């Protein structure tokens, strides 16, 4: 019996689990969410200077293997992320685990047919019809989740009842995982969209809007950015975030092609570096109060983008706060900088 | 009766305290070493300040800043607890309203604050390492067998500063040992070290920031004349060092305490407060949060460190 496991990234384990169970008919092992223990295991078995997503995902994979998983799924991005699957497979095999590693996306270029072929290896009985049907259904679920998420990001800071958004989102994810077809999904989505709108918020006339840009994993996995969005929400800041699964899967290519001429870049810089420069320009044009750039330590594409982001922002007189997260980052330091950032926004607005 | 405000800046190396009045005049001020025990240092410092405070002064506000601000804020029952970046900016602006750049190198961290028309427009703080901070300089002073207070004087003696790797303390240290062993003069090495601190700061913390005059240099390392000299030389601008530079954070938080006063009068009788912290590891989940419980007069007043919010 195949037992499949995959690393966490944000809440996307819900659609991923849904797809594997429905389309492949396989069991999914859900390791515990990322905790200090996960980080410790990941740290211990990773090269020291690898980017931190490697450590987080490796930790989760080991926890899954300990729980009996025998097939691991990884994705590959357009940077060092592209080698994660191979290197992690080697490390885990050296540790003595017996399993199969499947890398669904090579080089950050999702290819529908390629994914199908690879899944066929895990589950030879999968029909192309089932694959396409559930592929689209899952994609739709991801898109709906992201729509709700951006609404949450705009409003959670101003909720009247603390925790109301989070608990409703939990219910939504639970309901999403139980749907069977497009109609049910659409109904659930409409229902929760209404429910979210019903949650009481009190937006003051004067509030701060901050855009979050940076490296994709650190942005999307709250455990790896020390719950930055939550911290910002505590300071009553509305958040705009571009990177989500919808963007990476369906919009990225078009977005970069369309907008690269607006910023003065001739060549693409790999991973999301170009995207982030374009976004910086966008956030400046839209008169955002500030920009927060986050990345994992040693993330090369973002390091290359940082001086340009810094220049674009200072030309437009918008402050940028740079964060470089590692598994050893001290939380207090993050809070100090965020607090100062908030004070700065306040001072700037008051002048 | 005169209304006064206490500001305490508890850093990793030293604890600074100041009491100001409504016109920003410093009434009393002092600083002592933290020595790894922020609450003890703060208690001692506040008692010292209290003894020296003129009879006609009443404390109407207390603020804390620095890395132990939260804990000491609880101890002193402060009406404002703020980060050191804001505190330094506010403090400096009180005396230099037109300052454009604040360079700050402390015991454990270094930061740059860029200001325009009296407001912070940008700032940065060292992230990954402590290269070029006070802690590094004092450990090297020990290695070279001189007092940290004489470091600057030694550096000024040098006519020929040695080149020392400026990027990373590990490289700087091995470079320094090497230079010493092949026979370079001590003052040249010290001067080189001061210069490497400046270059390191400009390359890492101040990277991409436009440094405009007036520039003010503060923090513990600003007492080091060698570092000041090389800042002036490398930037090719005048760098102001205020004699109260080390107090700016404390002054800033005192000013903020005044702005946020709640009408309460504080007694400063901290000597008799029984203040305890108890640490334990929570075994509720695999996060194993390190919880710190704070007791004041045997009463639990706060706890830090919980990720799930249970405590």
XYZ file of C-alpha atoms in Angstrom:
662
model
C 0.000 0.000 0.000
C 1.451 3.314 -1.050
C 1.492 5.977 1.602
C 2.221 9.404 0.222
C 3.624 12.411 2.056
C 4.741 15.892 1.034
C 6.169 18.976 2.744
C 3.950 21.719 4.092
C 3.586 25.095 2.516
C 0.898 27.353 3.924
C -2.517 25.716 3.760
C -1.955 24.036 0.434
C -1.733 20.612 2.009
C -5.545 20.621 1.941
C -5.924 20.652 -1.862
C -2.844 18.455 -2.270
C -4.250 15.815 0.037
C -7.622 16.118 -1.694
C -6.093 15.521 -5.117
C -4.003 12.539 -4.094
C -6.875 10.864 -2.296
C -9.439 11.484 -5.029
C -7.426 11.158 -8.210
C -4.872 8.581 -7.177
C -6.906 6.813 -4.529
C -3.867 6.659 -2.285
C -3.442 7.213 1.404
C -1.817 10.448 2.551
C 0.325 10.681 5.652
C 0.010 14.025 7.379
C 3.024 14.707 9.574
C 2.617 17.239 12.398
C 2.788 20.899 11.373
C 6.187 22.544 11.469
C 7.353 22.838 15.071
C 10.677 23.353 16.755
C 11.273 19.625 16.560
C 10.791 19.666 12.779
C 13.304 22.461 12.489
C 15.795 20.650 14.695
C 15.604 17.445 12.655
C 15.856 19.414 9.430
C 18.782 21.461 10.681
C 20.678 18.440 11.859
C 20.507 16.665 8.537
C 20.939 19.593 6.150
C 24.065 21.301 4.855
C 24.558 24.387 7.006
C 24.505 26.981 4.251
C 21.549 25.708 2.303
C 18.528 28.005 2.099
C 16.132 27.456 4.999
C 13.151 25.985 3.037
C 15.369 22.976 2.470
C 15.710 22.503 6.215
C 12.022 22.937 6.945
C 10.872 20.573 4.208
C 13.503 17.971 5.044
C 12.363 18.016 8.660
C 8.757 17.432 7.655
C 9.727 14.632 5.271
C 11.663 12.829 8.005
C 8.702 13.141 10.353
C 6.479 11.704 7.613
C 8.854 8.804 6.979
C 8.864 8.046 10.689
C 5.082 7.829 10.475
C 5.289 5.254 7.715
C 5.245 7.182 4.462
C 6.888 5.373 1.545
C 6.439 7.832 -1.300
C 7.517 11.442 -1.018
C 6.480 14.250 -3.310
C 8.615 17.338 -3.841
C 8.434 20.161 -6.344
C 11.327 21.934 -7.983
C 11.654 25.673 -8.495
C 13.778 27.781 -10.766
C 16.636 28.282 -8.333
C 18.408 26.085 -5.821
C 14.919 24.811 -5.102
C 15.275 22.874 -8.352
C 17.713 20.486 -6.684
C 15.801 19.915 -3.465
C 14.211 16.633 -4.532
C 17.467 15.024 -5.615
C 19.563 16.213 -2.693
C 16.917 15.385 -0.114
C 16.466 11.933 -1.647
C 20.185 11.316 -1.288
C 20.280 12.564 2.305
C 17.255 10.505 3.319
C 18.527 7.353 1.614
C 21.856 7.813 3.404
C 19.925 8.004 6.649
C 18.609 4.546 5.821
C 15.016 5.282 4.868
C 13.402 3.251 2.155
C 11.053 5.241 -0.048
C 10.472 6.632 -3.482
C 10.928 10.320 -4.264
C 8.808 11.917 -6.949
C 9.692 15.366 -8.212
C 6.527 16.645 -9.867
C 7.843 19.893 -11.278
C 11.261 20.210 -12.814
C 12.960 23.568 -12.851
C 9.903 25.548 -11.823
C 8.079 24.852 -15.058
C 4.796 23.046 -14.361
C 4.019 20.668 -17.200
C 0.653 18.995 -17.125
C 1.549 15.922 -19.135
C 4.822 15.447 -17.297
C 3.016 15.468 -13.963
C 0.584 12.887 -15.289
C 3.377 10.559 -16.361
C 5.057 10.839 -12.994
C 1.854 10.197 -11.090
C 1.226 7.195 -13.287
C 4.353 5.696 -11.785
C 2.890 5.995 -8.295
C -0.539 4.834 -9.294
C -0.543 2.964 -12.628
C -4.309 2.725 -12.665
C -4.936 6.483 -12.804
C -6.979 7.396 -15.862
C -6.281 10.517 -17.832
C -9.900 11.539 -17.360
C -9.696 11.331 -13.585
C -6.382 13.144 -13.615
C -7.720 16.020 -15.695
C -11.002 16.268 -13.823
C -9.462 16.334 -10.363
C -6.571 18.419 -11.637
C -8.966 21.165 -12.632
C -11.106 20.756 -9.544
C -8.079 21.038 -7.270
C -6.782 24.040 -9.206
C -10.133 25.703 -8.767
C -9.995 24.997 -5.064
C -6.559 26.604 -4.858
C -7.817 29.660 -6.719
C -10.802 30.004 -4.392
C -8.585 29.606 -1.339
C -6.316 32.357 -2.601
C -9.223 34.706 -3.261
C -10.455 34.233 0.298
C -6.909 34.591 1.610
C -6.393 37.977 0.027
C -9.699 39.144 1.507
C -8.505 37.916 4.902
C -5.202 39.731 4.542
C -6.971 42.986 3.824
C -9.306 42.711 6.786
C -7.951 40.490 9.530
C -6.121 43.383 11.190
C -9.410 45.144 11.795
C -11.540 42.248 13.035
C -13.740 43.089 16.002
C -13.755 39.635 17.474
C -10.262 38.297 17.870
C -9.663 35.064 15.989
C -12.935 35.192 14.050
C -11.223 35.094 10.660
C -8.883 32.292 11.575
C -11.534 30.014 12.968
C -13.806 30.567 9.976
C -10.937 29.775 7.658
C -10.344 26.514 9.465
C -13.985 25.572 8.902
C -13.688 26.529 5.255
C -10.642 24.338 4.692
C -12.410 21.459 6.378
C -15.441 21.874 4.134
C -13.325 22.276 1.016
C -11.649 18.959 1.684
C -15.027 17.222 1.667
C -16.362 18.338 -1.723
C -16.902 15.993 -4.676
C -17.493 18.135 -7.717
C -17.347 21.645 -9.142
C -20.854 22.506 -8.091
C -20.271 21.666 -4.456
C -17.001 23.559 -4.477
C -18.611 26.628 -5.976
C -21.452 26.499 -3.443
C -19.040 26.206 -0.544
C -16.964 29.041 -1.902
C -19.958 31.332 -2.271
C -21.172 30.403 1.176
C -17.863 31.174 2.841
C -17.344 34.318 0.824
C -20.602 35.588 2.287
C -19.663 34.378 5.770
C -16.367 36.211 5.605
C -18.100 39.385 4.513
C -20.478 39.017 7.437
C -17.605 39.015 9.945
C -17.534 42.410 11.557
C -14.538 44.611 10.840
C -13.884 48.183 11.805
C -11.520 49.888 9.409
C -10.376 53.285 10.595
C -10.140 56.083 8.031
C -6.425 56.119 8.421
C -4.548 52.860 8.305
C -1.300 51.574 6.879
C -0.945 49.411 3.821
C 2.136 47.300 3.453
C 3.171 45.033 0.600
C 5.035 41.816 1.278
C 7.393 40.586 -1.398
C 10.260 38.148 -1.494
C 11.142 34.515 -1.805
C 8.151 32.263 -2.294
C 8.493 29.605 0.385
C 9.315 32.003 3.185
C 6.360 34.144 2.150
C 3.884 31.289 1.939
C 4.865 29.205 4.971
C 4.095 31.219 8.110
C 6.218 28.974 10.327
C 9.283 29.969 8.314
C 8.643 33.711 8.555
C 7.864 33.685 12.256
C 4.201 34.514 11.606
C 5.064 37.882 10.144
C 1.577 38.478 8.761
C 0.019 37.830 12.153
C 2.438 40.256 13.767
C 1.603 42.930 11.211
C -2.105 42.352 11.733
C -1.584 43.004 15.444
C -0.266 46.427 14.493
C -3.408 47.088 12.417
C -1.734 46.947 9.061
C -3.441 45.878 5.862
C -1.337 43.445 3.907
C -0.938 42.993 0.191
C 0.827 39.819 -0.822
C 1.315 38.736 -4.403
C 2.872 35.315 -4.137
C 0.428 32.460 -3.778
C -0.138 29.165 -5.542
C -2.501 30.740 -8.077
C 0.163 33.215 -9.031
C 2.939 30.667 -9.307
C 0.904 28.137 -11.262
C -1.144 30.274 -13.605
C -0.150 33.928 -13.620
C 3.593 34.228 -13.196
C 4.612 33.797 -16.805
C 2.139 36.312 -18.184
C 2.748 38.771 -15.365
C 6.491 38.933 -15.919
C 6.187 39.113 -19.688
C 3.640 41.894 -19.510
C 5.345 44.025 -16.898
C 9.046 43.575 -17.411
C 9.139 46.622 -19.680
C 7.835 48.877 -16.892
C 11.003 48.387 -14.911
C 14.415 48.803 -16.360
C 15.452 45.161 -16.537
C 16.660 43.450 -19.650
C 17.059 39.888 -18.472
C 15.120 37.668 -16.129
C 16.971 37.073 -12.905
C 15.728 33.658 -11.913
C 13.095 32.499 -9.438
C 10.956 35.443 -8.316
C 13.618 38.139 -8.411
C 12.268 39.904 -11.500
C 8.711 39.626 -10.216
C 9.671 41.286 -6.966
C 11.258 44.258 -8.699
C 8.118 44.715 -10.771
C 6.013 44.470 -7.611
C 8.157 47.052 -5.867
C 7.424 49.478 -8.675
C 3.735 48.607 -8.459
C 3.598 49.130 -4.692
C 5.353 52.478 -5.064
C 2.951 53.578 -7.799
C -0.038 52.521 -5.734
C 1.207 54.643 -2.810
C 1.694 51.867 -0.321
C 3.101 53.009 3.007
C 5.881 50.484 3.087
C 7.360 47.322 1.655
C 8.641 44.297 3.521
C 10.983 42.036 1.644
C 11.504 38.610 3.146
C 13.713 35.778 2.089
C 15.493 32.825 3.528
C 19.176 33.342 4.189
C 21.434 32.514 1.241
C 18.600 32.896 -1.284
C 20.711 33.939 -4.251
C 18.091 35.321 -6.689
C 16.647 37.590 -4.003
C 20.088 38.763 -2.906
C 20.609 39.874 -6.507
C 17.255 41.652 -6.524
C 17.702 43.470 -3.210
C 19.916 46.374 -4.348
C 17.529 47.067 -7.233
C 14.472 46.896 -4.973
C 16.219 49.205 -2.546
C 16.979 51.677 -5.341
C 13.483 51.619 -6.862
C 11.934 52.153 -3.435
C 14.245 54.963 -2.392
C 13.687 56.724 -5.732
C 9.986 56.630 -4.902
C 10.565 57.463 -1.246
C 8.941 54.299 0.083
C 10.654 52.536 2.999
C 11.690 48.912 2.604
C 12.412 46.545 5.437
C 14.576 43.565 4.567
C 14.332 40.336 6.509
C 16.537 37.333 6.070
C 15.156 34.361 7.904
C 17.099 31.348 8.927
C 16.165 28.487 11.198
C 18.248 30.186 13.888
C 16.690 33.627 13.627
C 15.758 35.065 17.004
C 12.117 36.035 17.215
C 12.745 39.054 19.441
C 14.925 40.606 16.767
C 12.118 40.243 14.245
C 9.659 41.902 16.602
C 12.020 44.794 17.378
C 12.460 45.574 13.708
C 8.751 45.278 12.978
C 7.886 47.536 15.871
C 10.354 50.137 14.624
C 8.901 49.774 11.144
C 5.460 50.479 12.483
C 6.692 53.519 14.436
C 8.338 54.776 11.287
C 5.136 54.423 9.261
C 3.315 56.336 11.949
C 5.884 59.130 12.013
C 5.847 59.424 8.237
C 2.091 59.653 8.105
C 1.870 62.250 10.852
C 4.246 64.744 9.219
C 7.036 70.543 42.395
C 8.643 69.711 39.098
C 7.394 66.960 36.775
C 10.129 64.579 35.675
C 10.375 61.526 33.469
C 12.607 58.501 33.752
C 14.013 56.712 30.737
C 15.935 53.449 31.060
C 17.841 51.856 28.195
C 18.879 48.312 29.055
C 21.439 47.135 26.545
C 23.412 43.921 26.395
C 26.545 45.513 27.853
C 25.432 48.595 29.756
C 22.273 49.967 31.302
C 21.658 53.668 30.896
C 19.208 55.778 32.845
C 18.235 59.399 32.654
C 15.678 61.669 34.284
C 14.560 64.697 32.301
C 12.134 67.510 32.938
C 9.537 69.116 30.680
C 12.189 71.186 28.879
C 14.375 68.169 28.065
C 17.007 69.203 30.623
C 18.892 66.237 31.985
C 18.455 66.304 35.750
C 20.367 63.167 36.617
C 21.873 60.441 34.495
C 24.132 57.464 34.937
C 25.120 54.203 33.382
C 26.317 50.902 34.800
C 27.261 47.527 33.360
C 24.412 45.114 32.769
C 26.563 42.054 33.488
C 23.970 39.638 32.207
C 21.362 40.561 34.772
C 19.091 43.293 33.404
C 16.659 43.433 36.327
C 19.425 43.756 38.909
C 21.183 46.393 36.841
C 17.970 48.353 36.359
C 17.105 48.173 40.069
C 20.565 49.365 41.023
C 20.556 52.146 38.470
C 17.135 53.430 39.425
C 18.152 53.467 43.096
C 21.268 55.486 42.225
C 19.205 57.961 40.237
C 16.639 58.207 43.011
C 19.269 59.090 45.621
C 20.597 61.867 43.444
C 17.226 63.268 42.433
C 16.488 66.729 43.913
C 13.717 66.866 46.504
C 11.279 68.896 44.426
C 11.066 66.411 41.546
C 8.246 63.943 41.032
C 8.350 61.187 38.455
C 5.344 61.368 36.148
C 6.341 58.823 33.553
C 8.670 55.871 33.021
C 9.831 54.404 29.744
C 12.060 51.444 28.944
C 13.943 50.530 25.796
C 16.807 48.258 24.753
C 16.885 44.499 24.511
C 15.515 43.917 28.037
C 12.802 46.560 27.703
C 9.870 44.221 28.214
C 11.142 42.625 31.389
C 12.346 45.842 32.991
C 9.181 47.553 31.790
C 7.245 45.121 33.951
C 9.576 45.645 36.869
C 9.297 49.430 36.802
C 5.655 49.434 35.778
C 6.605 51.607 32.820
C 3.930 53.501 30.942
C 5.780 53.031 27.656
C 7.968 50.237 26.312
C 9.490 50.918 22.907
C 12.171 49.531 20.636
C 15.615 51.113 20.633
C 15.439 52.310 17.023
C 12.559 54.671 17.695
C 14.000 55.673 21.064
C 17.370 56.602 19.585
C 15.785 58.607 16.808
C 13.497 60.511 19.182
C 16.331 61.160 21.629
C 18.694 62.445 18.978
C 16.018 64.617 17.398
C 15.452 66.352 20.728
C 18.952 67.812 20.598
C 19.648 67.784 16.860
C 16.346 68.473 15.118
C 17.961 68.616 11.669
C 19.951 65.352 11.894
C 19.881 63.285 8.687
C 21.837 60.182 9.600
C 22.317 58.356 12.889
C 25.067 55.779 13.006
C 24.819 53.594 16.051
C 27.135 50.802 17.135
C 26.311 49.179 20.412
C 27.484 46.172 22.326
C 25.623 43.569 20.363
C 23.979 45.274 17.455
C 24.549 48.109 15.063
C 22.042 50.175 13.205
C 21.660 53.079 10.861
C 18.711 55.454 10.926
C 18.015 57.817 8.059
C 15.879 60.842 8.844
C 14.355 63.639 6.868
C 12.611 66.711 8.271
C 12.621 65.174 11.709
C 11.055 61.837 10.850
C 12.567 58.414 10.295
C 12.420 57.524 6.641
C 14.499 54.379 6.649
C 16.558 52.235 8.962
C 18.538 49.040 9.032
C 19.965 46.824 11.712
C 22.621 44.151 11.481
C 20.945 40.829 10.959
C 23.077 37.761 10.907
C 26.260 38.522 12.778
C 27.787 40.753 15.372
C 30.809 41.704 13.260
C 32.192 45.061 14.240
C 30.075 45.630 17.321
C 31.310 46.532 20.766
C 31.420 42.923 21.916
C 33.899 42.061 19.171
C 36.101 45.058 19.929
C 36.270 44.316 23.629
C 37.145 40.667 23.059
C 39.951 41.748 20.730
C 41.157 44.313 23.241
C 41.474 41.523 25.763
C 43.399 39.442 23.255
C 45.836 42.295 22.692
C 46.121 42.895 26.411
C 44.880 46.473 26.550
C 41.945 48.172 28.244
C 38.990 48.809 25.962
C 38.956 52.420 27.184
C 42.484 52.956 25.814
C 41.637 51.395 22.482
C 40.937 54.691 20.746
C 44.041 56.420 22.091
C 46.189 53.553 20.836
C 44.561 53.730 17.427
C 45.272 57.443 17.109
C 48.991 56.814 17.681
C 49.252 54.789 14.515
C 50.671 56.333 11.393
C 50.213 53.269 9.274
C 47.043 51.307 9.953
C 47.284 47.650 8.957
C 44.687 46.254 6.603
C 42.391 43.852 8.428
C 39.708 41.788 6.703
C 36.495 43.753 7.111
C 33.742 41.318 6.326
C 33.478 38.808 9.074
C 34.754 38.628 12.641
C 36.147 35.173 12.151
C 38.304 36.363 9.269
C 39.124 39.604 11.042
C 40.291 37.712 14.081
C 42.530 35.285 12.229
C 43.889 38.164 10.180
C 44.620 40.056 13.370
C 46.429 37.135 14.964
C 48.453 36.650 11.835
C 49.427 40.324 11.628
C 50.446 40.326 15.275
C 52.572 37.213 14.882
C 54.487 38.506 11.873
C 55.428 41.576 13.855
C 53.186 44.492 13.036
C 53.052 47.226 15.669
C 50.246 46.957 18.176
C 48.915 50.434 17.477
C 48.864 49.746 13.743
C 46.851 46.613 14.301
C 44.440 48.426 16.583
C 44.027 51.226 14.088
C 43.420 48.633 11.382
C 40.795 47.006 13.533
C 39.015 50.328 14.051
C 39.047 50.926 10.329
C 37.712 47.458 9.640
C 34.812 48.137 12.000
C 33.962 51.233 9.979
C 34.251 49.464 6.633
C 32.267 46.505 7.879
C 29.511 48.779 9.108
C 29.332 50.694 5.858
C 29.403 47.511 3.790
C 26.808 45.609 5.752
C 24.455 47.744 7.791
C 24.622 50.970 5.807
C 24.600 49.232 2.448
C 22.460 51.056 -0.099
C 21.631 53.913 2.270
C 22.522 57.461 1.354
C 24.449 58.968 4.235
C 23.777 62.697 4.366
C 25.019 65.341 6.799
C 24.532 66.116 9.662
C 25.745 62.692 10.725
C 25.663 61.671 14.358
C 27.554 58.688 15.661
C 26.444 57.123 18.942
C 26.336 53.949 20.962
C 29.129 52.570 23.106
C 31.599 52.312 20.237
C 31.290 56.058 19.551
C 33.467 56.538 22.662
C 36.269 54.936 20.684
C 38.214 57.788 19.112
C 39.823 55.535 16.545
C 36.514 54.429 15.080
C 35.297 58.037 15.009
C 38.442 59.108 13.172
C 38.013 56.478 10.486
C 34.318 57.230 10.062
C 35.311 60.832 9.324
C 38.073 59.702 7.014
C 36.079 57.127 5.044
C 32.885 59.172 4.752
C 34.877 62.344 4.152
C 32.298 64.252 6.172
C 32.098 65.585 9.666
C 30.737 63.064 12.136
C 29.274 64.511 15.327
C 29.794 62.614 18.555
C 27.697 63.953 21.396
C 29.080 63.600 24.913
C 25.666 62.218 25.869
C 25.651 59.926 22.846
C 25.388 56.820 24.970
C 22.298 58.262 26.696
C 20.304 59.063 23.564
C 18.173 55.915 23.764
C 17.310 56.601 27.401
C 16.557 60.259 26.663
C 14.384 59.272 23.733
C 12.314 56.875 25.774
C 11.988 59.456 28.561
C 10.639 61.923 25.997
C 8.200 59.285 24.783
C 7.184 58.571 28.388
C 6.343 62.248 28.756
C 4.296 62.252 25.567
C 2.366 59.203 26.721
C 1.984 60.052 30.414
C -1.091 58.726 32.087
C -1.224 61.091 35.037
C 0.238 58.640 37.497
C 3.011 59.442 39.941
C 5.782 56.892 40.365
C 7.742 56.351 43.544
C 10.998 54.755 42.268
C 11.092 52.559 45.348
C 12.265 49.524 43.451
C 14.715 48.133 45.965
C 12.045 46.357 47.942
C 10.211 44.815 45.025
C 10.636 41.082 44.900
C 11.061 40.353 41.236
C 11.577 36.839 40.006
C 11.595 34.994 36.728
C 11.114 31.280 36.352
C 11.933 29.436 33.167
C 10.550 26.097 32.152
C 10.055 24.086 29.036
C 6.478 23.383 28.042
C 5.956 19.793 26.965
C 2.460 20.316 25.583
C 3.480 19.802 21.950
C 6.635 19.265 19.945
C 7.265 23.011 19.803
C 8.707 22.706 23.318
C 8.398 26.433 23.922
C 10.701 27.870 26.527
C 8.343 29.675 28.833
C 9.452 32.465 31.091
C 7.139 33.423 33.906
C 7.571 36.759 35.584
C 6.610 37.175 39.236
C 6.421 40.496 41.008
C 6.058 40.232 44.779
C 5.183 36.545 44.310
C 2.378 37.387 41.953
C 2.446 36.133 38.365
C 2.267 39.214 36.158
C 3.291 37.987 32.716
C 4.808 35.140 30.789
C 6.788 35.149 27.568
C 7.688 32.621 24.960
C 4.492 30.747 24.318
C 3.783 30.155 20.647
C 0.214 28.903 20.978
C -1.030 31.562 23.377
C -1.992 29.063 26.060
C 0.158 30.802 28.662
